[in-house]
CSV table of C-alpha atoms in Angstrom, one decimal:
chain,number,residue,atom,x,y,z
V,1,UNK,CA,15.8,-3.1,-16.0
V,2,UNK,CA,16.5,-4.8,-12.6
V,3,UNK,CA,14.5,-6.8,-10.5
V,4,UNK,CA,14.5,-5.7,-6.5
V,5,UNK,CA,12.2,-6.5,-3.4
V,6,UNK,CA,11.0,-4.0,-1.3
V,7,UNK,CA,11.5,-5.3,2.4
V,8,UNK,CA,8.1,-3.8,3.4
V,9,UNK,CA,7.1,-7.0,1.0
V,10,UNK,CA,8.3,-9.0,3.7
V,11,UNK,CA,7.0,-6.7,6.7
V,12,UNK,CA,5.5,-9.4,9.3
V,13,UNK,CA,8.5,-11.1,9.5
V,14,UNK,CA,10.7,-8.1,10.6
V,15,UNK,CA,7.7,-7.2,13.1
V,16,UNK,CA,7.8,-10.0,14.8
V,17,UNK,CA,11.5,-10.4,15.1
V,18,UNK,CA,12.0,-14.1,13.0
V,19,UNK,CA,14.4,-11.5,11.0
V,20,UNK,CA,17.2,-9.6,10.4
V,21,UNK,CA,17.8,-7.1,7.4
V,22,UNK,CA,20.2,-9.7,6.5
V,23,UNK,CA,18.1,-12.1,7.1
V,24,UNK,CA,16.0,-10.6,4.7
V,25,UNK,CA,18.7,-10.2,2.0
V,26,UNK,CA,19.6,-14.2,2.2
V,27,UNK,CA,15.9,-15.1,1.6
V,28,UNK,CA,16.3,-12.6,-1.3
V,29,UNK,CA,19.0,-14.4,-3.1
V,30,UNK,CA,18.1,-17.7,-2.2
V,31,UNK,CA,14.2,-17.8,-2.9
V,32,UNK,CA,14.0,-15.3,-5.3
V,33,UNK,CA,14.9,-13.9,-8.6
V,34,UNK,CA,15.6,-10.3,-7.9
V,35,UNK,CA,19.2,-9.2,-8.1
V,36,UNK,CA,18.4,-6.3,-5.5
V,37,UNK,CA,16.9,-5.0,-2.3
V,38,UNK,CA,15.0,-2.2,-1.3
V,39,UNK,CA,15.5,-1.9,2.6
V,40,UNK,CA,14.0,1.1,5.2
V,41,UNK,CA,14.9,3.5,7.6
V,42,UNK,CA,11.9,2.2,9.7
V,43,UNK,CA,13.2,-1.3,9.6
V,44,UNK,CA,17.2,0.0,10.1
V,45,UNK,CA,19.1,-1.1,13.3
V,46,UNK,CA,22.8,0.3,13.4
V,47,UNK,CA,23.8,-2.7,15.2
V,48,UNK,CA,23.2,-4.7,12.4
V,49,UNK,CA,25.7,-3.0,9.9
V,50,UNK,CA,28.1,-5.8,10.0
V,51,UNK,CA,26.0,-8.0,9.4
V,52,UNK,CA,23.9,-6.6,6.4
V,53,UNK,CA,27.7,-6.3,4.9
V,54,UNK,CA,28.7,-10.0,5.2
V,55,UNK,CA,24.8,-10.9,3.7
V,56,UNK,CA,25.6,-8.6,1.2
V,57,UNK,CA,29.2,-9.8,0.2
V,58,UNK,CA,28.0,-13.4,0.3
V,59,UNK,CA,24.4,-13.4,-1.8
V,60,UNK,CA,26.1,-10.6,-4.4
V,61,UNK,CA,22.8,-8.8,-3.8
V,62,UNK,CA,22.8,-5.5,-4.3
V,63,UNK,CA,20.8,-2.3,-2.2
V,64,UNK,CA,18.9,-1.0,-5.0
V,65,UNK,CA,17.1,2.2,-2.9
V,66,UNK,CA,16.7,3.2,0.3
V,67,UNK,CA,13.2,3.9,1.6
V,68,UNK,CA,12.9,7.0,3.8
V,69,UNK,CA,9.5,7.8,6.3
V,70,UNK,CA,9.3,11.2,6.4
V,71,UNK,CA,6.2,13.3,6.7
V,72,UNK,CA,6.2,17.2,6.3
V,73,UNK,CA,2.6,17.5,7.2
V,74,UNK,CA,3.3,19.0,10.5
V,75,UNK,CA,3.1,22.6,11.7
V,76,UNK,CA,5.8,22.7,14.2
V,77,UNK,CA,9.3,23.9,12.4
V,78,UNK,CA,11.6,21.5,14.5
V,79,UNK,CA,9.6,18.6,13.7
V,80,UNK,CA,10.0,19.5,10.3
V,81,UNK,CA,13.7,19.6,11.0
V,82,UNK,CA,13.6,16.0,12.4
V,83,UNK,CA,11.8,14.5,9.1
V,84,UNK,CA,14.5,16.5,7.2
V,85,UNK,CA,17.0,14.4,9.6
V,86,UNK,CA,15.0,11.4,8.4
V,87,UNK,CA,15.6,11.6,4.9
V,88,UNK,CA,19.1,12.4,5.4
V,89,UNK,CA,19.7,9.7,7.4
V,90,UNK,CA,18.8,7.1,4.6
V,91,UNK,CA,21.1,9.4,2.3
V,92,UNK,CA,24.0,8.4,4.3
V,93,UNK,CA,22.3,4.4,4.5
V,94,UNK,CA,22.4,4.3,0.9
V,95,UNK,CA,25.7,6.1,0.4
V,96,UNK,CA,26.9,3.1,2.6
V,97,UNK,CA,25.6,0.5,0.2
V,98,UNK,CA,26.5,1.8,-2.5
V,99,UNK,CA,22.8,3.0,-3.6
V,100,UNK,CA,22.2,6.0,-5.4
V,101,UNK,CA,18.3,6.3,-5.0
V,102,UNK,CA,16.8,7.2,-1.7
V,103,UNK,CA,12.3,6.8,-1.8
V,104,UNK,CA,11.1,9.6,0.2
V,105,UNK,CA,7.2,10.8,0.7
V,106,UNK,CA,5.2,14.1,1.5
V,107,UNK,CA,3.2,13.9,3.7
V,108,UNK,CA,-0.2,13.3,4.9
V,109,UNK,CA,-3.3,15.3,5.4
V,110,UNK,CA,-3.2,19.0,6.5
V,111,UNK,CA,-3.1,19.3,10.8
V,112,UNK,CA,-6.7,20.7,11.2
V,113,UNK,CA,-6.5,24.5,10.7
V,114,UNK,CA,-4.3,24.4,8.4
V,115,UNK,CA,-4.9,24.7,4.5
V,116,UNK,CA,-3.0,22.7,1.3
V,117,UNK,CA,-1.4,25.1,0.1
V,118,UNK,CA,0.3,26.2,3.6
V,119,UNK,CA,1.0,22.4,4.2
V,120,UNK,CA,2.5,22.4,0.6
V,121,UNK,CA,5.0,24.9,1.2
V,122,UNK,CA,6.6,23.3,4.2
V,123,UNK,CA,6.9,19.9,2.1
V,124,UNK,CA,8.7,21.9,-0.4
V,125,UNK,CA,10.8,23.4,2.0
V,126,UNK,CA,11.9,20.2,3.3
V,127,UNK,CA,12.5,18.4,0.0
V,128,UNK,CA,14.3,21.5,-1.4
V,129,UNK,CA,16.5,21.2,1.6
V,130,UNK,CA,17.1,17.2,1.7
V,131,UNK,CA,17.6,17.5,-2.1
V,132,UNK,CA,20.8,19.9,-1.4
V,133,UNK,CA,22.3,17.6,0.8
V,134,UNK,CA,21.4,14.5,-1.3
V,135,UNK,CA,23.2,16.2,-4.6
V,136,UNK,CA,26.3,16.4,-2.7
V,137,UNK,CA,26.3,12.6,-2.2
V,138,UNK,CA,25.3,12.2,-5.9
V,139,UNK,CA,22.2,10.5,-4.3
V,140,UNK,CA,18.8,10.6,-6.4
V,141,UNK,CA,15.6,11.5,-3.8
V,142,UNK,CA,12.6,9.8,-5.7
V,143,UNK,CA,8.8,10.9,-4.5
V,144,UNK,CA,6.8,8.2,-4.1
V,145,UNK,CA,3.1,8.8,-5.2
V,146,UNK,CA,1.7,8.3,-2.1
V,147,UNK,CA,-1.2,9.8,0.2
V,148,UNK,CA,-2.8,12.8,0.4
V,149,UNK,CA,-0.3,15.7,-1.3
V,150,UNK,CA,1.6,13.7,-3.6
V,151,UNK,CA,-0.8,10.4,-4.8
V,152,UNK,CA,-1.8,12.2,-8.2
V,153,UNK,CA,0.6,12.6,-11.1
V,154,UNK,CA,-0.3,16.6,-11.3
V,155,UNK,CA,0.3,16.6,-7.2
V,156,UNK,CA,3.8,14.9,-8.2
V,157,UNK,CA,5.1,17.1,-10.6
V,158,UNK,CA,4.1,20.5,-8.9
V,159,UNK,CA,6.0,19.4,-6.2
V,160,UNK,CA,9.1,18.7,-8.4
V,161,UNK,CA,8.4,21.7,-10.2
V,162,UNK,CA,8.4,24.1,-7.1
V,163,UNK,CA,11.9,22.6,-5.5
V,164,UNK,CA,13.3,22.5,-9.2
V,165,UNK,CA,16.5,20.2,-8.3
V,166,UNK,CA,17.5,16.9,-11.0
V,167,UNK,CA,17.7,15.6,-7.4
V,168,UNK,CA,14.3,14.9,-6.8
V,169,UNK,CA,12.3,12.7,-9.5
V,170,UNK,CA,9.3,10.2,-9.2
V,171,UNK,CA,8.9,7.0,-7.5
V,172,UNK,CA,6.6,5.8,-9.7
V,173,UNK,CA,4.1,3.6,-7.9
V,174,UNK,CA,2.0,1.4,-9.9
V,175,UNK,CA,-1.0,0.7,-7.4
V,176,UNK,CA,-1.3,3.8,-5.4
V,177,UNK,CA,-2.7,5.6,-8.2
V,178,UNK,CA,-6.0,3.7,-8.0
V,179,UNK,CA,-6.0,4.4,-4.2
V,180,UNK,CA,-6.7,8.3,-5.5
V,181,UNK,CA,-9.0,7.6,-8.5
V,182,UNK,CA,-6.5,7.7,-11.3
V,183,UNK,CA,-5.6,5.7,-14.2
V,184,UNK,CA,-1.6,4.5,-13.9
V,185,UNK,CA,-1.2,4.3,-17.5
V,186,UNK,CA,-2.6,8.2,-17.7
V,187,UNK,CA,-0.3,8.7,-15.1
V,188,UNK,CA,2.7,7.3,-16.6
V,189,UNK,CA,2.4,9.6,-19.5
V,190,UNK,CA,2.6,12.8,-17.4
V,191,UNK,CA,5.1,11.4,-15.3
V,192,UNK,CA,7.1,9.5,-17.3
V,193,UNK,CA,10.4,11.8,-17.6
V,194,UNK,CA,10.7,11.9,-13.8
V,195,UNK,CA,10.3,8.3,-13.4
V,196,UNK,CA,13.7,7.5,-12.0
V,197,UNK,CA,12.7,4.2,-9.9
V,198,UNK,CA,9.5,2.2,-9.7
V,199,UNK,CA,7.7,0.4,-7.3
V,200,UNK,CA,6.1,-2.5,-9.1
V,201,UNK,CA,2.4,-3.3,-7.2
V,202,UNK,CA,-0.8,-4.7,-8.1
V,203,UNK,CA,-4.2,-4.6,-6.3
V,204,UNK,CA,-8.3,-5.7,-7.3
V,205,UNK,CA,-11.2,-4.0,-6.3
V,206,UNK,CA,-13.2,-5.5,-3.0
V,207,UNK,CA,-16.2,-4.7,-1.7
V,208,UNK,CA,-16.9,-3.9,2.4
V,209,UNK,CA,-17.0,-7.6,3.2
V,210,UNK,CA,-13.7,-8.2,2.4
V,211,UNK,CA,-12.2,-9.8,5.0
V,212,UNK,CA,-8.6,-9.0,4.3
V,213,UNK,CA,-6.3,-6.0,4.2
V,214,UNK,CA,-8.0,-3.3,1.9
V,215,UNK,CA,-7.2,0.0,1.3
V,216,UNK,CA,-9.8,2.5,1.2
V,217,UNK,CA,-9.2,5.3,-1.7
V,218,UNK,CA,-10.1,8.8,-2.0
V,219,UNK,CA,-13.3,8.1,-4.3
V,220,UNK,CA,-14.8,5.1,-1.6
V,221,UNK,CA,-13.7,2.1,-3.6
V,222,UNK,CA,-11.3,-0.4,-1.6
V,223,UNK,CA,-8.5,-2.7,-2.6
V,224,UNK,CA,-7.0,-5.3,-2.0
V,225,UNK,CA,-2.9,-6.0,-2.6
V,226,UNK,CA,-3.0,-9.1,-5.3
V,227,UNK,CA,0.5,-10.9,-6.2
V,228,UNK,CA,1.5,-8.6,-9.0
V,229,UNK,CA,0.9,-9.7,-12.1
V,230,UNK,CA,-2.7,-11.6,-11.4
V,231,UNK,CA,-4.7,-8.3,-10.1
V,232,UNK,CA,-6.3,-5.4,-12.3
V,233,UNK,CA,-3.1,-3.1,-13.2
V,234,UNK,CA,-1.9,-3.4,-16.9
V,235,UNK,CA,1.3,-4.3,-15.5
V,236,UNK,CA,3.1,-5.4,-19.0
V,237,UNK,CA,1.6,-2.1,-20.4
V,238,UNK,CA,3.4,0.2,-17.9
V,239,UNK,CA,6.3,-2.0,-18.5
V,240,UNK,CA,6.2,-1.9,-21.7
V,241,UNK,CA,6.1,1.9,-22.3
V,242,UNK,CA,8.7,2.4,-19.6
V,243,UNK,CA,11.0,0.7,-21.7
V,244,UNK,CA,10.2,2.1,-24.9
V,245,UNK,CA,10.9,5.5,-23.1
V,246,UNK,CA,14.3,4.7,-22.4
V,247,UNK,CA,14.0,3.6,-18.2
V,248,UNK,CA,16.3,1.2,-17.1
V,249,UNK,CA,16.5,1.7,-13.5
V,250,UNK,CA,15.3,-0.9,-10.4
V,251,UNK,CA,11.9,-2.2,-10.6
V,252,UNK,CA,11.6,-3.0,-6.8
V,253,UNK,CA,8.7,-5.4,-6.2
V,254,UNK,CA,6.5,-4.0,-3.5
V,255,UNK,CA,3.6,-6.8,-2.4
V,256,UNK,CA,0.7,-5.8,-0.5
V,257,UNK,CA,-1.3,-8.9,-0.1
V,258,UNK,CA,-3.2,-11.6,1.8
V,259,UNK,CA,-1.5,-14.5,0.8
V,260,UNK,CA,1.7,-15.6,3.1
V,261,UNK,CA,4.5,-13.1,2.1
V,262,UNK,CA,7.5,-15.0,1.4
V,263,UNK,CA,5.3,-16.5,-1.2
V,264,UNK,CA,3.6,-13.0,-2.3
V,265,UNK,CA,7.3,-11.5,-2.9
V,266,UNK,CA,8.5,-14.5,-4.8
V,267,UNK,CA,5.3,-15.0,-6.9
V,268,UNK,CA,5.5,-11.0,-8.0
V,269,UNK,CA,9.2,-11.5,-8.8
V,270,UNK,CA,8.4,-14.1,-11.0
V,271,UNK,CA,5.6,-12.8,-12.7
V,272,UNK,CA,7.6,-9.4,-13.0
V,273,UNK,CA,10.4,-11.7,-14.3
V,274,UNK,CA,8.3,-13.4,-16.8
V,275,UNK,CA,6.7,-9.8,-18.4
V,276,UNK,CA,10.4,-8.3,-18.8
V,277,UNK,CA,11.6,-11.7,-20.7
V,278,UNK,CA,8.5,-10.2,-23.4
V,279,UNK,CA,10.0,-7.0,-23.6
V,280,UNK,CA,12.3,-6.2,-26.9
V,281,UNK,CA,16.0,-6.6,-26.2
């Protein structure tokens, strides 16, 4: 297994314009231990191309995924068409690099008048549809575990089930599963065969005072992003049985927390660095 870091790790300095993409990749391979980068469509300027190349070329860093920001939860058919659009744009981003996964999503809650099920069926549609095209690029779509119709397991695998393409398989993310009241190590279990890239993430329960960024789950609890490796998630568990089952993709650091982020990336890399050292050859 590979180490990469998710640029969303490193959000606030893209925001704010102190970097590049390349930038990004340089403080990668000079601060940190990852050998790879996960960067996004969200992030993504064209005119930066060249650039991310030479960064690229020079640091030997490689683009492990490309993260995609779709959302299907919408009821108008050429919206739908543009999230499609989305996906496949990050397709063609990682076919650039050299990257053979592509992250996408679902969606989010139903439009009001709308039910799951009809919602469903148009996230299918889309997925079924990006898939196709991503097969011909030999380009893996993996669905992150994320929000309303895809943060379960179950939710996960009906949806892999229903567009039925080796195309689409799990991002498998280790904190969002608390954010919907379920265990990640049950998860892993039902998930595990899908699992073709993880995000590696770690959180700790807070209470309404919290003065930092907390997520609020499905149940009511709240969390808060931790450096991974020092919150509540068995982290060297999931580890541990991934590579027992045979995974040996990216495991693409993805931190969520208070502290500064440079430090946040580089202290989950290193903790992620330290558990895989534990694992059996």
């Amino acid at each position: 297994m590979n180490m990469a870091l998710s640029i969303w790790s490193c959000h606030t300095y893209l925001q704010n314009g102190q970097w590049t993409n390349a930038d990004f990749i340089r403080f990668v391979a000079q601060e940190t231990k990852a050998a790879g980068v996960e960067l996004l469509t969200y992030f993504w300027k064209g005119e930066e191309l060249e650039e991310v190349r030479k960064a690229l070329a020079e640091t030997r860093i490689q683009v492990a995924a490309v993260g995609a920001s779709n959302n299907f939860s919408h009821p108008d058919p050429q919206r739908r068409r543009v999230e499609v659009d989305e996906i496949l744009a990050a397709v063609h981003l990682a076919e650039t690099f050299g990257a053979r996964i592509v992250r996408v999503f679902a969606g989010d809650r139903p439009p009001e008048g709308y039910a799951f099920d009809e919602v469903k069926a148009w996230i299918v549609e889309g997925l079924r549809e990006a898939a196709a095209a991503a097969a011909e690029k030999d380009i893996v779509l993996c669905l992150e575990n994320h929000g309303v119709f895809a943060g379960q397991a179950g939710q996960v695998q009906a949806i892999l089930d229903e567009v039925g393409s080796p195309y689409l398989r799990s991002t498998f993310d280790t904190g969002n599963f608390l954010l919907v009241g379920e265990d990640p190590t049950a998860a892993l279990e039902a998930l595990g065969p899908q699992v073709a890239h993880v995000h590696f993430k770690d959180f700790v329960p807070v209470d309404e005072g919290y003065a930092g960024r907390a997520y609020t789950g499905l149940t009511g609890e709240r969390f808060a992003g931790r450096i991974a490796g020092e919150g509540m998630i068995d982290l060297p568990g999931l580890l541990g049985r991934l590579h027992q089952d045979g995974y040996r993709g990216w495991l693409t650091v993805e931190y969520e927390g208070d502290d500064e982020q440079k430090l946040g990336a580089a202290g989950s890399l290193a903790n992620l660095a330290r558990i895989l050292e534990g694992l059996p050859a």
